[in-house]
Amino acid sequence: MQLNVDLGDRSYPVYIGSGIAAGFPEFFNERFPGRRCAVVTSSAIASIYPSYISALKEGLSCPVHELPDGEKYKTVPLWSAILDTLVEARLDRKGVVVALGGGVVGDMAGFAAACFMRGVDCVQVPTTLLAMVDSSVGGKTAVDHPLGKNLIGAFHQPAAVLIDIDFLKTLPAREFVAGYAEVFKYAFLGGRGMFDYMMANRGAVLHAVAKGTPEPLMECVERCVRIKAAIVGQDEREAGQRALLNFGHTFAHALEQFYGFEGLLHGEAVLWGICCAVELAKINGNLHGRHWPEFDELLFGLPLPPLPAPPDINKIYTAMFADKKAESGELRFILPVGPGAAEVVSGVGEKKVLQVLEKKLDLRLAE
Ligand code: NAD
Ligand code: GLY
C-alpha cells in the first residue's frame, strides 16, 4: 500500500507492506535509474540480516557503511565517517543514501544526505517500530552533541520511505514496547477514530509480534503514518501542529535526562510521559471529567517499564527546563483535551507538575 507526504515538489511516497524489502534493488533501479547509492546500516542489522545486506550490495553495486549500534554512537565523528564513505564511493549530486535500520541509523544517514553535496536524496528503510511510525517520515535528521540529544541536524525530507513490517519479527521485545509508545501517542492526537482504534486494538497490536501475526501491525503502522504524513504536510517545520507529535515528550525527555540516558529507552520514557500528560490534563482542567473514564480505560494495562531507580521529583522537574519545547524558561506541554485531540499548553504552575510526578511515579514504585 502507498501513502504520500504532500509537500509540493518535495512530496514523497511511503510504501508499507510485508516482504517488500526483498525487492529493494528492483525498486531502486526503477525509481532512481542509473543513479549510484550507498547503504548506511548498523553492525546489529548487518549481523541479523547478512544475506539481505549481501543482496543489496550486489543488486545495487554499492558500498555498505556499517555504524556501530546504539544511541551513544549518534555522534559527529561517526556521522562524518558516513560522509567519507560517500566521497570514496564517488557519489555525485544524483547520489542516493539508503538508510537501513532504526531511528539512529535513519537520523544519521538522513543528516549525511542533507549535507553531502548540499543535499542528496535519501531513502528510508526503517527496521524498528519506532522508526516505522515516527522517525523515518517527516524529514527530521540529526546527531547528538555531548551536551544534548539531536542538537545538530537539519530538516531533509526523504525521497521515499519503504516500510516492511517483517523486519519487526526480529525486533527485541523491549524495543518493540518502546516503539509501541510512539504508536500509542497517536491515540491522543490522531482524532477520535485513532483513539477508538487503539482502545479496541491495543492488546492485539502489542502482542502481534510475539504471536507472529503481522496483520494488526500493518493497519496500525498505516494509521500512524497517515496521521504523521498529514501533520507534516501541513506543518513541516513545527511552527504549530507538528508539536502535537511530542505528546508525552516533555515528561519523557526529563526522565531520560534524569536517568542519564541509560536504563530507560526513549520510548519507555514516553510511556511514562503519556501517563503524566493525561494526569496533568485532568488536574489542570484541560480534560473534562466526562472523558476521564475513557482515558483511564485506554491507559489500563499499558506496559509501563519499571523505573531504573527511585525518581527524584524535584530533579526531574528541573530537567524539564532543558527540553527543546521549553520556551523562554516556560514549560510547554502537549495535553489531551478530548479523545484523539490535544493542544499545546504553557503556563502550568510548578505545584501541579510536581503533584503529577509524585502521583504517577511514586504510585509505580509502591506497586
Ligand atoms: P535504534 O535505532 O537504536 O534501534 C534500537 C535497537 O534495535 C538497536 O539496537 C538496533 O540495532 C535494533 N534493531 C533495529 N532494527 C532491528 C530489527 N529489525 N531486528 C532486531 N534488532 C533491530 O532506536 P530506535 O528506537 O529505532 O530510534 C531511536 C532514535 O530515533 C533516537 O536517536 C531518536 O532521537 C530518533 N528519533 C527520531 C525522530 C525523527 O523524527 N527523526 C523521531 C523519533 C525518534
Ligand atoms: N517525532 C516528532 C516529529 O517528527 O516531529
mmCIF file with all atom_site columns, N, CA and C and ligand atoms in Angstrom, residues 134-135 137-140 155 182 185 228 232 238 242-243 245-246 249, ligand 2:
data_model
loop_
_atom_site.group_PDB
_atom_site.id
_atom_site.type_symbol
_atom_site.label_atom_id
_atom_site.label_alt_id
_atom_site.label_comp_id
_atom_site.label_asym_id
_atom_site.label_entity_id
_atom_site.label_seq_id
_atom_site.pdbx_PDB_ins_code
_atom_site.Cartn_x
_atom_site.Cartn_y
_atom_site.Cartn_z
_atom_site.occupancy
_atom_site.B_iso_or_equiv
_atom_site.pdbx_formal_charge
_atom_site.auth_seq_id
_atom_site.auth_comp_id
_atom_site.auth_asym_id
_atom_site.auth_atom_id
_atom_site.pdbx_PDB_model_num
ATOM   1  N N  . ASP A 1 134 ? 7.413  6.769  13.142 1.00 0.00 ? 134 ASP A N  1
ATOM   2  C CA . ASP A 1 134 ? 7.777  8.134  13.521 1.00 0.00 ? 134 ASP A CA 1
ATOM   3  C C  . ASP A 1 134 ? 8.992  8.656  12.755 1.00 0.00 ? 134 ASP A C  1
ATOM   4  N N  . SER A 1 135 ? 10.197 8.136  13.084 1.00 0.00 ? 135 SER A N  1
ATOM   5  C CA . SER A 1 135 ? 11.394 8.851  12.633 1.00 0.00 ? 135 SER A CA 1
ATOM   6  C C  . SER A 1 135 ? 11.673 8.777  11.133 1.00 0.00 ? 135 SER A C  1
ATOM   7  N N  . VAL A 1 137 ? 9.616  9.101  8.709  1.00 0.00 ? 137 VAL A N  1
ATOM   8  C CA . VAL A 1 137 ? 8.731  10.006 7.960  1.00 0.00 ? 137 VAL A CA 1
ATOM   9  C C  . VAL A 1 137 ? 8.822  11.403 8.569  1.00 0.00 ? 137 VAL A C  1
ATOM   10 N N  . GLY A 1 138 ? 8.965  12.410 7.754  1.00 0.00 ? 138 GLY A N  1
ATOM   11 C CA . GLY A 1 138 ? 8.886  13.773 8.301  1.00 0.00 ? 138 GLY A CA 1
ATOM   12 C C  . GLY A 1 138 ? 10.134 14.613 8.149  1.00 0.00 ? 138 GLY A C  1
ATOM   13 N N  . GLY A 1 139 ? 11.271 13.965 7.850  1.00 0.00 ? 139 GLY A N  1
ATOM   14 C CA . GLY A 1 139 ? 12.445 14.745 7.472  1.00 0.00 ? 139 GLY A CA 1
ATOM   15 C C  . GLY A 1 139 ? 13.262 15.348 8.581  1.00 0.00 ? 139 GLY A C  1
ATOM   16 N N  . LYS A 1 140 ? 13.006 14.959 9.844  1.00 0.00 ? 140 LYS A N  1
ATOM   17 C CA . LYS A 1 140 ? 13.903 15.448 10.901 1.00 0.00 ? 140 LYS A CA 1
ATOM   18 C C  . LYS A 1 140 ? 15.141 14.549 10.909 1.00 0.00 ? 140 LYS A C  1
ATOM   19 N N  . PHE A 1 155 ? 16.374 19.727 8.620  1.00 0.00 ? 155 PHE A N  1
ATOM   20 C CA . PHE A 1 155 ? 15.172 19.164 8.016  1.00 0.00 ? 155 PHE A CA 1
ATOM   21 C C  . PHE A 1 155 ? 15.563 18.729 6.605  1.00 0.00 ? 155 PHE A C  1
ATOM   22 N N  . GLU A 1 182 ? 5.348  5.155  20.771 1.00 0.00 ? 182 GLU A N  1
ATOM   23 C CA . GLU A 1 182 ? 5.159  6.162  19.709 1.00 0.00 ? 182 GLU A CA 1
ATOM   24 C C  . GLU A 1 182 ? 3.915  5.853  18.876 1.00 0.00 ? 182 GLU A C  1
ATOM   25 N N  . LYS A 1 185 ? 0.915  7.077  21.272 1.00 0.00 ? 185 LYS A N  1
ATOM   26 C CA . LYS A 1 185 ? 0.718  8.535  21.389 1.00 0.00 ? 185 LYS A CA 1
ATOM   27 C C  . LYS A 1 185 ? -0.269 9.053  20.322 1.00 0.00 ? 185 LYS A C  1
ATOM   28 N N  . LYS A 1 228 ? 0.808  11.018 10.716 1.00 0.00 ? 228 LYS A N  1
ATOM   29 C CA . LYS A 1 228 ? 2.045  11.802 10.700 1.00 0.00 ? 228 LYS A CA 1
ATOM   30 C C  . LYS A 1 228 ? 2.203  12.525 9.365  1.00 0.00 ? 228 LYS A C  1
ATOM   31 N N  . VAL A 1 232 ? 2.763  16.499 8.971  1.00 0.00 ? 232 VAL A N  1
ATOM   32 C CA . VAL A 1 232 ? 3.983  17.038 8.352  1.00 0.00 ? 232 VAL A CA 1
ATOM   33 C C  . VAL A 1 232 ? 3.629  17.837 7.094  1.00 0.00 ? 232 VAL A C  1
ATOM   34 N N  . GLU A 1 238 ? 7.456  22.471 12.187 1.00 0.00 ? 238 GLU A N  1
ATOM   35 C CA . GLU A 1 238 ? 6.981  22.533 13.575 1.00 0.00 ? 238 GLU A CA 1
ATOM   36 C C  . GLU A 1 238 ? 6.708  23.959 14.044 1.00 0.00 ? 238 GLU A C  1
ATOM   37 N N  . ARG A 1 242 ? 2.664  20.372 14.319 1.00 0.00 ? 242 ARG A N  1
ATOM   38 C CA . ARG A 1 242 ? 3.613  19.252 14.431 1.00 0.00 ? 242 ARG A CA 1
ATOM   39 C C  . ARG A 1 242 ? 4.061  19.027 15.878 1.00 0.00 ? 242 ARG A C  1
ATOM   40 N N  . ALA A 1 243 ? 3.993  20.089 16.674 1.00 0.00 ? 243 ALA A N  1
ATOM   41 C CA . ALA A 1 243 ? 4.384  19.953 18.085 1.00 0.00 ? 243 ALA A CA 1
ATOM   42 C C  . ALA A 1 243 ? 3.542  18.891 18.792 1.00 0.00 ? 243 ALA A C  1
ATOM   43 N N  . LEU A 1 245 ? 3.002  16.013 17.930 1.00 0.00 ? 245 LEU A N  1
ATOM   44 C CA . LEU A 1 245 ? 3.673  14.704 17.860 1.00 0.00 ? 245 LEU A CA 1
ATOM   45 C C  . LEU A 1 245 ? 4.574  14.474 19.070 1.00 0.00 ? 245 LEU A C  1
ATOM   46 N N  . ASN A 1 246 ? 4.809  15.536 19.826 1.00 0.00 ? 246 ASN A N  1
ATOM   47 C CA . ASN A 1 246 ? 5.635  15.394 21.030 1.00 0.00 ? 246 ASN A CA 1
ATOM   48 C C  . ASN A 1 246 ? 4.788  15.078 22.262 1.00 0.00 ? 246 ASN A C  1
ATOM   49 N N  . HIS A 1 249 ? 6.198  13.917 25.590 1.00 0.00 ? 249 HIS A N  1
ATOM   50 C CA . HIS A 1 249 ? 7.656  14.029 25.498 1.00 0.00 ? 249 HIS A CA 1
ATOM   51 C C  . HIS A 1 249 ? 8.274  15.026 26.477 1.00 0.00 ? 249 HIS A C  1
HETATM 52 N N1 . GLY B 2 .   ? 8.956  12.869 16.196 1.00 0.00 ? 2   GLY B N1 1
HETATM 53 C C1 . GLY B 2 .   ? 8.385  14.179 16.185 1.00 0.00 ? 2   GLY B C1 1
HETATM 54 C C2 . GLY B 2 .   ? 8.363  14.782 14.820 1.00 0.00 ? 2   GLY B C2 1
HETATM 55 O O1 . GLY B 2 .   ? 8.678  14.146 13.852 1.00 0.00 ? 2   GLY B O1 1
HETATM 56 O O2 . GLY B 2 .   ? 8.048  15.914 14.722 1.00 0.00 ? 2   GLY B O2 1
#
